[in-house]
Amino acid sequence: MNHARSHDLFSRACELLPGGVNSPVRAFKSVGGEPFFAERAEGPFLFDVDGNRYIDYVGSWGPMIAGHAHPDVLDAVATTMRNGLSFGVPNALEVTMAETLTRIVPSCEMVRMVNSGTEATLSAIRVARGATGRSRIVKFEGCYHGHGDSFLVKAGSGALTLGLPNSPGVPTALADLTLTLPYNDFEAATELFDKAGSEIAGLIIEPIVGNANCILPRDGYLQHLRELCTRHGALLIFDEVMTGFRVALGGAQERYGVKPDLSTFGKIIGGGMPVGAFGGRRDLMSQVAPSGPIYQAGTLSGNPVAMAAGLATLELVQVDGFHERLEQSTHALCDGLETAAREAGITFHTTRAPGMFGLYFREGPVHGFADAMASDAAMFGRFFQAMLERGVYLAPSAFEAGFMSSAHGEAEITATIEAARGAFAACRG
Ligand SMILES: *Cc1c(COP(=O)(O)O)cnc(C)c1O
C-alpha cells in the first residue's frame, strides 16, 4: 500500500500538533507505524488520502453505528444547516432530542445536552457531588470517562495505551478524591463501601468496559453495585458514552436490567457530530442550573445541526431488529476470527456485545483488567499491521474495543476473516 500523502501530512502535523494528532490513540503509538489520513468514508469503509480502502472497525470510535455517511444523516444535517448553524436560543430539535432520549432510556427522566462525552461525565459527577454533598467518587481500573481531572486515575483508552493512566497536571488533592476498584470484583466493592460509603457521592462505571479492550460484567455484578450505592446513599452513574444505543436500544442498562441514577452519553447520540448528554432522576436533574444551583452551561450545547445528526442516527437504530442483526454480525465476525486463529495455531480469544468486541492474544476467559492487560500487545501490534496491509482497519491499540455497524454485511465480514487468515499466518511467522 502506498502511504506517501499520509506520510507527508503526518510529518507536517507532527510539527504543529502534539504527536501529530488531536487525540492520542490516533497516533498509532502502541501499534507502531504512522496513522493514515482519511479523505472520505462510506458505509463500512474508510478511504485514505492515498486512495486506499479499509473495512473500518473503529467507526469514528463509536458514533458510526449505521455506517459512515449514511444518507439519512447527511440529509438531516444538510436540511438543518441551511437554516443556520447555531442560534444561541432554544430550538425545537433540542426538545425532540430530550423526548427521544428519555423515551429510549427510561432512567433518564430529564436530560442536559453537552458537546462531548468528557463534558457529560464531568457534569454528571458534579451533579452527584452537588446533590449528595459528598466529595469522593469511585471509578474502576481501566475504565475511561473522558479526560476530566477526576477520571485520569487508573484510566483506560489512550491513557492506558500510552502507559499514562495517571496524568501529570491533575492535582493530588483532586486525584485523592477518586477511589478506584477492580472491575468485576464483588468483594472489593463491598469492602470499599463498608469503609468509605458515607463519603462517596457517586460510583461511575462503564457497564461494559470498552476502554480496556472489551470486558463484560459478571452475572449480577452491576446489580451488586446498584445495591451498594442504594444502601450507602451514593449515586450510581452508568457511563454509556460507548454502550448507549449500541448494546441494546436502551444501552447496557436495558441489556442488564439495572437502573442507574444518572447516565452519560456521547458518540452515537451525535451521529458523528460533537455531542454528549447526561441525564437521570428528575429530583437530581432539577438541581441543575437554572432550575437549581448546580452550575453547568455550554455556548454550543443543543446545537441544531448536531441534534439533527444525532436524531437521524437514533431513528436508524430504532428500526425493528436492528440490535439483533448487529449482535448476529458481531458473532459472525468474532467466531470467524477465532476459527482463523485456531487454524493458524495462534492463541486468541474474543469477547462480544452487540456491535462491540474485544480481541485478545491470550486464552479466555477475560473478566478483569488484569486479564485484559495480560493479552500479548506486541502480537496485537503485528496483527494490526498485517490487517491494515490487507485493507482492514482495527482499533490501533490492544486496549480498545472494536465496533461493528449495520453497514458491515456478509461480504465485509467474510473479507475480514479472509484477511485475518493471512494476518495470523504472517504474525506467527
Ligand atoms: C469516548 C468515551 C468518553 C469520552 O467521550 P469524548 O467525546 O471523547 O469526550 C467517555 N466515556 C466513555 C465510556 C467513552 O468511551
Tab-separated table of C-alpha atoms and ligand atoms in Angstrom:
chain	number	residue	atom	x	y	z
A	1	MET	CA	0.000	0.000	0.000
A	2	ASN	CA	1.174	3.487	-0.836
A	3	HIS	CA	1.029	5.963	2.071
A	4	ALA	CA	3.008	8.861	0.585
A	5	ARG	CA	0.366	11.521	1.130
A	6	SER	CA	-0.472	10.352	4.635
A	7	HIS	CA	3.224	10.313	5.447
A	8	ASP	CA	3.648	13.871	4.211
A	9	LEU	CA	0.606	15.099	6.166
A	10	PHE	CA	1.778	13.341	9.301
A	11	SER	CA	5.226	14.955	9.058
A	12	ARG	CA	3.598	18.377	8.779
A	13	ALA	CA	1.146	17.585	11.576
A	14	CYS	CA	3.923	16.479	13.930
A	15	GLU	CA	5.485	19.935	13.709
A	16	LEU	CA	2.344	21.661	14.948
A	17	LEU	CA	0.091	19.209	16.787
A	18	PRO	CA	1.343	17.284	19.835
A	19	GLY	CA	2.142	13.837	18.450
A	20	GLY	CA	0.677	14.925	15.119
A	21	VAL	CA	-2.896	14.343	16.298
A	22	ASN	CA	-5.776	15.897	18.176
A	23	SER	CA	-6.499	12.772	20.243
A	24	PRO	CA	-3.723	10.413	21.404
A	25	VAL	CA	-4.776	6.916	20.254
A	26	ARG	CA	-4.943	8.110	16.648
A	27	ALA	CA	-1.147	8.409	16.596
A	28	PHE	CA	-0.629	4.596	16.319
A	29	LYS	CA	1.991	4.792	19.097
A	30	SER	CA	1.233	1.383	20.575
A	31	VAL	CA	0.985	-0.492	17.270
A	32	GLY	CA	3.881	1.220	15.510
A	33	GLY	CA	3.899	2.878	12.120
A	34	GLU	CA	2.092	6.060	11.195
A	35	PRO	CA	-1.606	6.872	11.024
A	36	PHE	CA	-3.305	7.220	7.664
A	37	PHE	CA	-5.272	10.367	6.889
A	38	ALA	CA	-8.889	9.925	5.867
A	39	GLU	CA	-10.247	11.502	2.743
A	40	ARG	CA	-13.780	10.192	2.999
A	41	ALA	CA	-15.865	7.357	4.369
A	42	GLU	CA	-18.916	5.449	3.234
A	43	GLY	CA	-20.829	2.604	4.857
A	44	PRO	CA	-18.288	0.187	6.356
A	45	PHE	CA	-15.351	1.749	4.510
A	46	LEU	CA	-12.735	4.405	5.140
A	47	PHE	CA	-10.754	5.793	2.196
A	48	ASP	CA	-7.409	7.440	2.838
A	49	VAL	CA	-5.745	10.327	1.012
A	50	ASP	CA	-3.599	7.845	-0.975
A	51	GLY	CA	-6.667	6.106	-2.360
A	52	ASN	CA	-6.523	3.014	-0.138
A	53	ARG	CA	-9.764	1.499	1.106
A	54	TYR	CA	-10.198	-0.085	4.536
A	55	ILE	CA	-13.015	-2.042	6.137
A	56	ASP	CA	-13.386	0.079	9.249
A	57	TYR	CA	-13.917	-1.474	12.699
A	58	VAL	CA	-13.438	1.779	14.593
A	59	GLY	CA	-16.415	3.720	13.233
A	60	SER	CA	-15.061	7.036	14.496
A	61	TRP	CA	-14.769	5.317	17.910
A	62	GLY	CA	-18.465	4.559	18.111
A	63	PRO	CA	-20.765	7.122	16.517
A	64	MET	CA	-20.991	5.416	13.115
A	65	ILE	CA	-23.269	2.575	14.194
A	66	ALA	CA	-25.298	2.924	10.984
A	67	GLY	CA	-22.202	3.133	8.807
A	68	HIS	CA	-20.325	6.163	7.541
A	69	ALA	CA	-22.036	8.965	5.650
A	70	HIS	CA	-25.498	7.422	5.950
A	71	PRO	CA	-27.738	9.317	3.513
A	72	ASP	CA	-30.460	9.915	6.145
A	73	VAL	CA	-27.956	11.514	8.489
A	74	LEU	CA	-26.359	13.608	5.750
A	75	ASP	CA	-29.780	14.766	4.567
A	76	ALA	CA	-30.824	15.772	8.084
A	77	VAL	CA	-27.620	17.748	8.518
A	78	ALA	CA	-27.887	19.419	5.102
A	79	THR	CA	-31.517	20.411	5.623
A	80	THR	CA	-30.920	21.737	9.131
A	81	MET	CA	-27.781	23.689	8.371
A	82	ARG	CA	-29.500	25.742	5.690
A	83	ASN	CA	-31.407	27.465	8.492
A	84	GLY	CA	-28.196	28.495	10.238
A	85	LEU	CA	-25.501	26.730	12.212
A	86	SER	CA	-26.167	27.981	15.726
A	87	PHE	CA	-28.709	30.296	17.316
A	88	GLY	CA	-27.858	30.718	20.982
A	89	VAL	CA	-31.556	30.490	21.789
A	90	PRO	CA	-33.575	27.278	22.202
A	91	ASN	CA	-34.501	25.293	19.085
A	92	ALA	CA	-37.131	22.621	18.501
A	93	LEU	CA	-34.638	19.831	17.818
A	94	GLU	CA	-33.394	20.046	21.427
A	95	VAL	CA	-36.903	19.233	22.627
A	96	THR	CA	-37.241	16.344	20.180
A	97	MET	CA	-33.853	15.043	21.326
A	98	ALA	CA	-34.854	15.221	25.010
A	99	GLU	CA	-38.144	13.467	24.246
A	100	THR	CA	-36.385	10.787	22.204
A	101	LEU	CA	-33.667	10.130	24.773
A	102	THR	CA	-35.998	9.963	27.769
A	103	ARG	CA	-38.287	7.580	25.865
A	104	ILE	CA	-35.452	5.259	24.830
A	105	VAL	CA	-33.716	5.359	28.235
A	106	PRO	CA	-36.436	5.425	30.915
A	107	SER	CA	-33.979	6.020	33.811
A	108	CYS	CA	-33.332	9.416	32.257
A	109	GLU	CA	-36.324	11.474	33.312
A	110	MET	CA	-34.560	14.711	32.417
A	111	VAL	CA	-31.509	15.407	30.329
A	112	ARG	CA	-28.963	18.130	29.529
A	113	MET	CA	-27.177	18.168	26.184
A	114	VAL	CA	-23.437	18.919	26.083
A	115	ASN	CA	-20.697	18.753	23.437
A	116	SER	CA	-18.660	15.647	24.274
A	117	GLY	CA	-18.560	12.545	26.432
A	118	THR	CA	-15.962	14.221	28.619
A	119	GLU	CA	-18.300	17.092	29.341
A	120	ALA	CA	-21.114	14.672	30.111
A	121	THR	CA	-19.145	12.697	32.702
A	122	LEU	CA	-17.602	15.661	34.454
A	123	SER	CA	-21.030	17.292	34.663
A	124	ALA	CA	-22.566	14.069	35.991
A	125	ILE	CA	-20.107	13.826	38.883
A	126	ARG	CA	-20.687	17.499	39.657
A	127	VAL	CA	-24.384	16.685	39.974
A	128	ALA	CA	-23.551	13.656	42.138
A	129	ARG	CA	-21.373	15.789	44.414
A	130	GLY	CA	-23.782	18.704	44.476
A	131	ALA	CA	-26.812	16.563	45.194
A	132	THR	CA	-25.231	14.379	47.900
A	133	GLY	CA	-22.979	16.980	49.487
A	134	ARG	CA	-20.180	14.380	49.370
A	135	SER	CA	-16.808	14.629	47.629
A	136	ARG	CA	-15.479	11.196	46.796
A	137	ILE	CA	-16.178	9.337	43.602
A	138	VAL	CA	-15.473	5.729	42.745
A	139	LYS	CA	-14.241	4.568	39.372
A	140	PHE	CA	-12.828	1.335	38.020
A	141	GLU	CA	-9.344	0.405	36.902
A	142	GLY	CA	-9.121	0.624	33.123
A	143	CYS	CA	-12.402	2.498	32.721
A	144	TYR	CA	-12.196	5.714	30.726
A	145	HIS	CA	-14.630	8.540	31.258
A	146	GLY	CA	-13.030	11.242	29.166
A	147	HIS	CA	-10.140	13.443	30.184
A	148	GLY	CA	-11.642	15.257	33.173
A	149	ASP	CA	-9.211	15.641	36.101
A	150	SER	CA	-11.100	13.306	38.408
A	151	PHE	CA	-11.061	10.480	35.876
A	152	LEU	CA	-7.388	10.354	34.940
A	153	VAL	CA	-6.692	7.936	37.755
A	154	LYS	CA	-6.050	4.385	36.575
A	155	ALA	CA	-7.749	5.423	33.337
A	156	GLY	CA	-8.240	3.315	30.213
A	157	SER	CA	-8.258	4.174	26.498
A	158	GLY	CA	-5.379	6.365	25.249
A	159	ALA	CA	-4.119	6.881	28.801
A	160	LEU	CA	-3.735	3.134	29.117
A	161	THR	CA	-2.429	2.670	25.587
A	162	LEU	CA	0.362	5.158	26.281
A	163	GLY	CA	1.022	3.852	29.789
A	164	LEU	CA	-0.197	7.119	31.345
A	165	PRO	CA	-3.126	6.021	33.488
A	166	ASN	CA	-2.382	8.816	35.973
A	167	SER	CA	-1.769	12.164	34.294
A	168	PRO	CA	0.574	14.945	35.406
A	169	GLY	CA	-1.435	18.133	35.808
A	170	VAL	CA	-4.091	16.530	37.975
A	171	PRO	CA	-3.668	17.964	41.491
A	172	THR	CA	-3.114	15.270	44.117
A	173	ALA	CA	-5.792	16.872	46.256
A	174	LEU	CA	-8.306	16.163	43.487
A	175	ALA	CA	-6.985	12.724	42.482
A	176	ASP	CA	-7.222	11.688	46.142
A	177	LEU	CA	-10.970	12.105	45.950
A	178	THR	CA	-11.139	9.414	43.244
A	179	LEU	CA	-11.218	5.908	44.680
A	180	THR	CA	-10.593	3.023	42.308
A	181	LEU	CA	-11.854	-0.528	42.265
A	182	PRO	CA	-11.021	-3.606	40.207
A	183	TYR	CA	-13.859	-4.273	37.741
A	184	ASN	CA	-15.954	-7.400	38.346
A	185	ASP	CA	-14.633	-7.879	41.901
A	186	PHE	CA	-17.738	-8.144	44.137
A	187	GLU	CA	-15.817	-8.277	47.441
A	188	ALA	CA	-13.573	-5.285	46.789
A	189	ALA	CA	-16.624	-3.113	46.117
A	190	THR	CA	-18.378	-4.282	49.273
A	191	GLU	CA	-15.276	-3.598	51.358
A	192	LEU	CA	-14.729	-0.121	49.921
A	193	PHE	CA	-18.331	0.890	50.596
A	194	ASP	CA	-18.197	-0.574	54.102
A	195	LYS	CA	-15.146	1.571	54.776
A	196	ALA	CA	-15.943	4.798	52.935
A	197	GLY	CA	-19.588	4.514	51.822
A	198	SER	CA	-20.774	7.607	53.669
A	199	GLU	CA	-18.217	9.789	51.836
A	200	ILE	CA	-18.995	8.538	48.329
A	201	ALA	CA	-21.010	10.899	46.150
A	202	GLY	CA	-21.190	8.552	43.205
A	203	LEU	CA	-19.808	5.496	41.533
A	204	ILE	CA	-19.176	5.809	37.809
A	205	ILE	CA	-18.678	2.784	35.605
A	206	GLU	CA	-18.589	1.676	32.007
A	207	PRO	CA	-21.163	-1.115	32.444
A	208	ILE	CA	-19.311	-2.959	29.684
A	209	VAL	CA	-15.680	-1.835	29.710
A	210	GLY	CA	-14.800	-0.732	26.200
A	211	ASN	CA	-11.689	1.265	27.028
A	212	ALA	CA	-9.554	-1.607	28.311
A	213	ASN	CA	-10.304	-3.839	25.343
A	214	CYS	CA	-13.827	-5.223	25.905
A	215	ILE	CA	-14.784	-6.728	29.265
A	216	LEU	CA	-18.301	-7.861	30.095
A	217	PRO	CA	-19.824	-7.680	33.574
A	218	ARG	CA	-20.127	-10.922	35.532
A	219	ASP	CA	-23.676	-12.091	36.265
A	220	GLY	CA	-25.151	-9.909	38.986
A	221	TYR	CA	-22.184	-7.546	39.209
A	222	LEU	CA	-23.997	-4.399	38.092
A	223	GLN	CA	-26.921	-5.340	40.376
A	224	HIS	CA	-24.431	-5.668	43.237
A	225	LEU	CA	-23.124	-2.154	42.585
A	226	ARG	CA	-26.706	-0.883	42.393
A	227	GLU	CA	-27.439	-2.356	45.829
A	228	LEU	CA	-24.247	-0.983	47.380
A	229	CYS	CA	-24.954	2.520	46.089
A	230	THR	CA	-28.543	2.422	47.316
A	231	ARG	CA	-27.525	1.125	50.733
A	232	HIS	CA	-24.862	3.804	51.209
A	233	GLY	CA	-26.695	6.752	49.658
A	234	ALA	CA	-24.244	7.065	46.762
A	235	LEU	CA	-25.401	7.662	43.195
A	236	LEU	CA	-24.867	5.011	40.544
A	237	ILE	CA	-23.672	6.570	37.292
A	238	PHE	CA	-23.561	4.492	34.114
A	239	ASP	CA	-21.191	5.940	31.575
A	240	GLU	CA	-22.955	4.803	28.414
A	241	VAL	CA	-20.987	7.042	26.074
A	242	MET	CA	-19.870	3.883	24.281
A	243	THR	CA	-22.595	1.345	25.120
A	244	GLY	CA	-25.610	3.654	24.759
A	245	PHE	CA	-27.915	2.771	21.836
A	246	ARG	CA	-25.368	0.100	20.864
A	247	VAL	CA	-25.502	-2.998	23.070
A	248	ALA	CA	-29.300	-2.565	23.161
A	249	LEU	CA	-31.508	0.321	22.109
A	250	GLY	CA	-31.636	1.416	25.764
A	251	GLY	CA	-27.939	0.668	26.293
A	252	ALA	CA	-26.279	-1.574	28.882
A	253	GLN	CA	-28.856	-0.594	31.482
A	254	GLU	CA	-31.543	-2.174	29.321
A	255	ARG	CA	-29.414	-5.202	28.458
A	256	TYR	CA	-28.605	-5.970	32.103
A	257	GLY	CA	-31.793	-4.647	33.685
A	258	VAL	CA	-30.109	-2.244	36.112
A	259	LYS	CA	-31.382	1.290	36.675
A	260	PRO	CA	-28.695	3.907	37.362
A	261	ASP	CA	-29.413	7.267	38.999
A	262	LEU	CA	-27.509	9.181	36.338
A	263	SER	CA	-26.286	8.229	32.856
A	264	THR	CA	-23.913	9.803	30.399
A	265	PHE	CA	-23.999	9.578	26.618
A	266	GLY	CA	-21.902	10.646	23.664
A	267	LYS	CA	-20.739	9.199	20.356
A	268	ILE	CA	-23.917	7.688	18.782
A	269	ILE	CA	-26.136	10.432	20.219
A	270	GLY	CA	-24.312	12.908	17.988
A	271	GLY	CA	-24.228	10.697	14.898
A	272	GLY	CA	-20.665	11.903	14.191
A	273	MET	CA	-21.093	15.487	15.387
A	274	PRO	CA	-19.579	16.610	18.713
A	275	VAL	CA	-22.369	15.812	21.181
A	276	GLY	CA	-22.766	14.427	24.669
A	277	ALA	CA	-25.584	14.262	27.191
A	278	PHE	CA	-26.173	13.478	30.822
A	279	GLY	CA	-29.470	12.654	32.394
A	280	GLY	CA	-31.178	10.783	35.159
A	281	ARG	CA	-33.646	11.048	38.010
A	282	ARG	CA	-35.840	14.134	37.901
A	283	ASP	CA	-35.054	15.087	41.511
A	284	LEU	CA	-31.338	15.118	40.660
A	285	MET	CA	-31.506	16.774	37.254
A	286	SER	CA	-33.810	19.527	38.557
A	287	GLN	CA	-30.902	20.653	40.725
A	288	VAL	CA	-29.003	21.651	37.576
A	289	ALA	CA	-28.921	25.395	36.690
A	290	PRO	CA	-31.049	27.300	36.007
A	291	SER	CA	-33.747	25.210	37.719
A	292	GLY	CA	-31.303	24.514	40.578
A	293	PRO	CA	-27.918	25.659	41.909
A	294	ILE	CA	-25.545	23.108	40.314
A	295	TYR	CA	-23.903	25.063	37.520
A	296	GLN	CA	-23.436	23.704	34.012
A	297	ALA	CA	-23.547	25.549	30.695
A	298	GLY	CA	-22.423	25.434	27.055
A	299	THR	CA	-22.357	28.026	24.262
A	300	LEU	CA	-22.977	25.411	21.560
A	301	SER	CA	-24.904	22.859	23.654
A	302	GLY	CA	-28.002	21.596	21.858
A	303	ASN	CA	-26.593	22.811	18.553
A	304	PRO	CA	-29.279	22.278	15.888
A	305	VAL	CA	-27.039	20.626	13.290
A	306	ALA	CA	-25.604	18.266	15.894
A	307	MET	CA	-29.095	17.452	17.193
A	308	ALA	CA	-30.217	16.697	13.621
A	309	ALA	CA	-27.332	14.271	13.049
A	310	GLY	CA	-27.961	12.570	16.390
A	311	LEU	CA	-31.709	12.303	15.903
A	312	ALA	CA	-31.315	10.860	12.411
A	313	THR	CA	-28.910	8.241	13.788
A	314	LEU	CA	-31.258	7.416	16.664
A	315	GLU	CA	-34.043	6.896	14.096
A	316	LEU	CA	-31.877	4.313	12.340
A	317	VAL	CA	-31.148	2.292	15.491
A	318	GLN	CA	-34.851	2.200	16.351
A	319	VAL	CA	-35.670	0.106	13.277
A	320	ASP	CA	-37.075	-3.284	14.302
A	321	GLY	CA	-34.427	-5.952	14.755
A	322	PHE	CA	-31.517	-3.507	14.442
A	323	HIS	CA	-29.678	-4.715	17.535
A	324	GLU	CA	-30.425	-8.391	16.896
A	325	ARG	CA	-28.830	-8.088	13.460
A	326	LEU	CA	-25.903	-6.175	14.917
A	327	GLU	CA	-25.409	-8.909	17.517
A	328	GLN	CA	-25.515	-11.624	14.848
A	329	SER	CA	-22.941	-9.916	12.690
A	330	THR	CA	-20.684	-9.305	15.704
A	331	HIS	CA	-20.850	-13.041	16.489
A	332	ALA	CA	-20.214	-13.994	12.876
A	333	LEU	CA	-17.096	-11.833	12.797
A	334	CYS	CA	-15.738	-12.993	16.161
A	335	ASP	CA	-16.482	-16.682	15.508
A	336	GLY	CA	-14.739	-16.398	12.159
A	337	LEU	CA	-11.685	-14.723	13.679
A	338	GLU	CA	-11.425	-17.380	16.401
A	339	THR	CA	-11.617	-20.153	13.827
A	340	ALA	CA	-8.965	-18.494	11.656
A	341	ALA	CA	-6.669	-18.139	14.691
A	342	ARG	CA	-7.170	-21.763	15.711
A	343	GLU	CA	-6.327	-22.927	12.181
A	344	ALA	CA	-3.158	-20.829	12.293
A	345	GLY	CA	-2.219	-22.198	15.713
A	346	ILE	CA	-2.476	-18.784	17.407
A	347	THR	CA	-3.680	-18.340	20.993
A	348	PHE	CA	-6.572	-15.947	20.599
A	349	HIS	CA	-9.846	-15.082	22.290
A	350	THR	CA	-12.712	-12.695	21.604
A	351	THR	CA	-15.322	-11.048	23.815
A	352	ARG	CA	-18.525	-9.649	22.339
A	353	ALA	CA	-21.535	-7.495	22.999
A	354	PRO	CA	-23.883	-6.361	20.238
A	355	GLY	CA	-21.880	-4.036	17.999
A	356	MET	CA	-18.657	-4.179	20.004
A	357	PHE	CA	-15.915	-6.732	20.549
A	358	GLY	CA	-12.535	-7.355	22.141
A	359	LEU	CA	-9.580	-9.181	20.596
A	360	TYR	CA	-7.139	-10.935	22.941
A	361	PHE	CA	-3.911	-12.709	22.211
A	362	ARG	CA	-4.301	-14.962	25.228
A	363	GLU	CA	-6.634	-17.687	26.462
A	364	GLY	CA	-10.103	-16.781	27.716
A	365	PRO	CA	-11.978	-16.080	29.811
A	366	VAL	CA	-11.421	-12.368	30.423
A	367	HIS	CA	-13.194	-10.944	33.472
A	368	GLY	CA	-10.982	-8.188	34.761
A	369	PHE	CA	-8.482	-5.519	33.949
A	370	ALA	CA	-5.516	-7.761	34.796
A	371	ASP	CA	-6.835	-10.408	32.367
A	372	ALA	CA	-7.118	-7.761	29.642
A	373	MET	CA	-3.614	-6.479	30.314
A	374	ALA	CA	-2.241	-9.995	30.004
A	375	SER	CA	-3.004	-10.020	26.274
A	376	ASP	CA	0.145	-10.080	24.136
A	377	ALA	CA	0.277	-6.430	22.987
A	378	ALA	CA	3.307	-6.959	20.712
A	379	MET	CA	1.425	-9.729	18.938
A	380	PHE	CA	-1.593	-7.447	18.622
A	381	GLY	CA	0.641	-4.795	17.045
A	382	ARG	CA	1.840	-7.248	14.401
A	383	PHE	CA	-1.691	-8.460	13.762
A	384	PHE	CA	-2.947	-4.874	13.487
A	385	GLN	CA	-0.299	-4.026	10.874
A	386	ALA	CA	-0.906	-7.232	8.939
A	387	MET	CA	-4.643	-6.500	8.859
A	388	LEU	CA	-4.069	-2.894	7.805
A	389	GLU	CA	-1.933	-4.073	4.879
A	390	ARG	CA	-4.853	-6.294	3.912
A	391	GLY	CA	-7.312	-3.389	3.989
A	392	VAL	CA	-8.845	-3.901	7.418
A	393	TYR	CA	-8.636	-1.129	9.983
A	394	LEU	CA	-8.865	-2.298	13.602
A	395	ALA	CA	-8.572	-0.003	16.620
A	396	PRO	CA	-4.870	0.947	16.775
A	397	SER	CA	-4.469	-0.284	20.349
A	398	ALA	CA	-4.675	-3.623	22.144
A	399	PHE	CA	-6.814	-1.847	24.742
A	400	GLU	CA	-9.708	-0.507	22.719
A	401	ALA	CA	-12.910	-2.263	21.776
A	402	GLY	CA	-13.724	-2.784	18.113
A	403	PHE	CA	-17.025	-1.581	16.674
A	404	MET	CA	-19.408	-3.058	14.125
A	405	SER	CA	-22.028	-1.089	12.250
A	406	SER	CA	-25.202	-2.110	10.481
A	407	ALA	CA	-23.319	-1.391	7.234
A	408	HIS	CA	-20.944	-4.304	7.854
A	409	GLY	CA	-22.566	-7.032	5.777
A	410	GLU	CA	-21.686	-10.619	4.995
A	411	ALA	CA	-19.262	-9.582	2.263
A	412	GLU	CA	-17.221	-7.376	4.617
A	413	ILE	CA	-17.234	-9.966	7.378
A	414	THR	CA	-16.080	-12.696	5.009
A	415	ALA	CA	-13.366	-10.440	3.607
A	416	THR	CA	-12.220	-9.571	7.127
A	417	ILE	CA	-11.952	-13.214	8.150
A	418	GLU	CA	-10.078	-13.974	4.941
A	419	ALA	CA	-7.664	-11.122	5.725
A	420	ALA	CA	-7.260	-12.467	9.260
A	421	ARG	CA	-6.206	-15.893	7.908
A	422	GLY	CA	-3.313	-14.219	6.147
A	423	ALA	CA	-2.586	-11.872	9.049
A	424	PHE	CA	-2.474	-14.629	11.671
A	425	ALA	CA	-0.109	-16.631	9.480
A	426	ALA	CA	2.050	-13.550	8.902
A	427	CYS	CA	2.351	-12.605	12.561
A	428	ARG	CA	3.140	-16.177	13.592
A	429	GLY	CA	5.974	-16.456	11.102
B	1	LIG	C1	-15.305	8.070	24.454
B	1	LIG	C2	-15.704	7.969	25.863
B	1	LIG	C3	-15.775	9.079	26.708
B	1	LIG	C4	-15.302	10.443	26.294
B	1	LIG	O1	-16.035	10.986	25.270
B	1	LIG	P1	-15.376	12.193	24.394
B	1	LIG	O2	-16.471	12.581	23.485
B	1	LIG	O3	-14.177	11.599	23.746
B	1	LIG	O4	-15.016	13.263	25.362
B	1	LIG	C5	-16.290	8.912	27.977
B	1	LIG	N1	-16.687	7.709	28.408
B	1	LIG	C6	-16.621	6.613	27.639
B	1	LIG	C7	-17.112	5.312	28.163
B	1	LIG	C8	-16.098	6.704	26.349
B	1	LIG	O5	-15.997	5.589	25.599
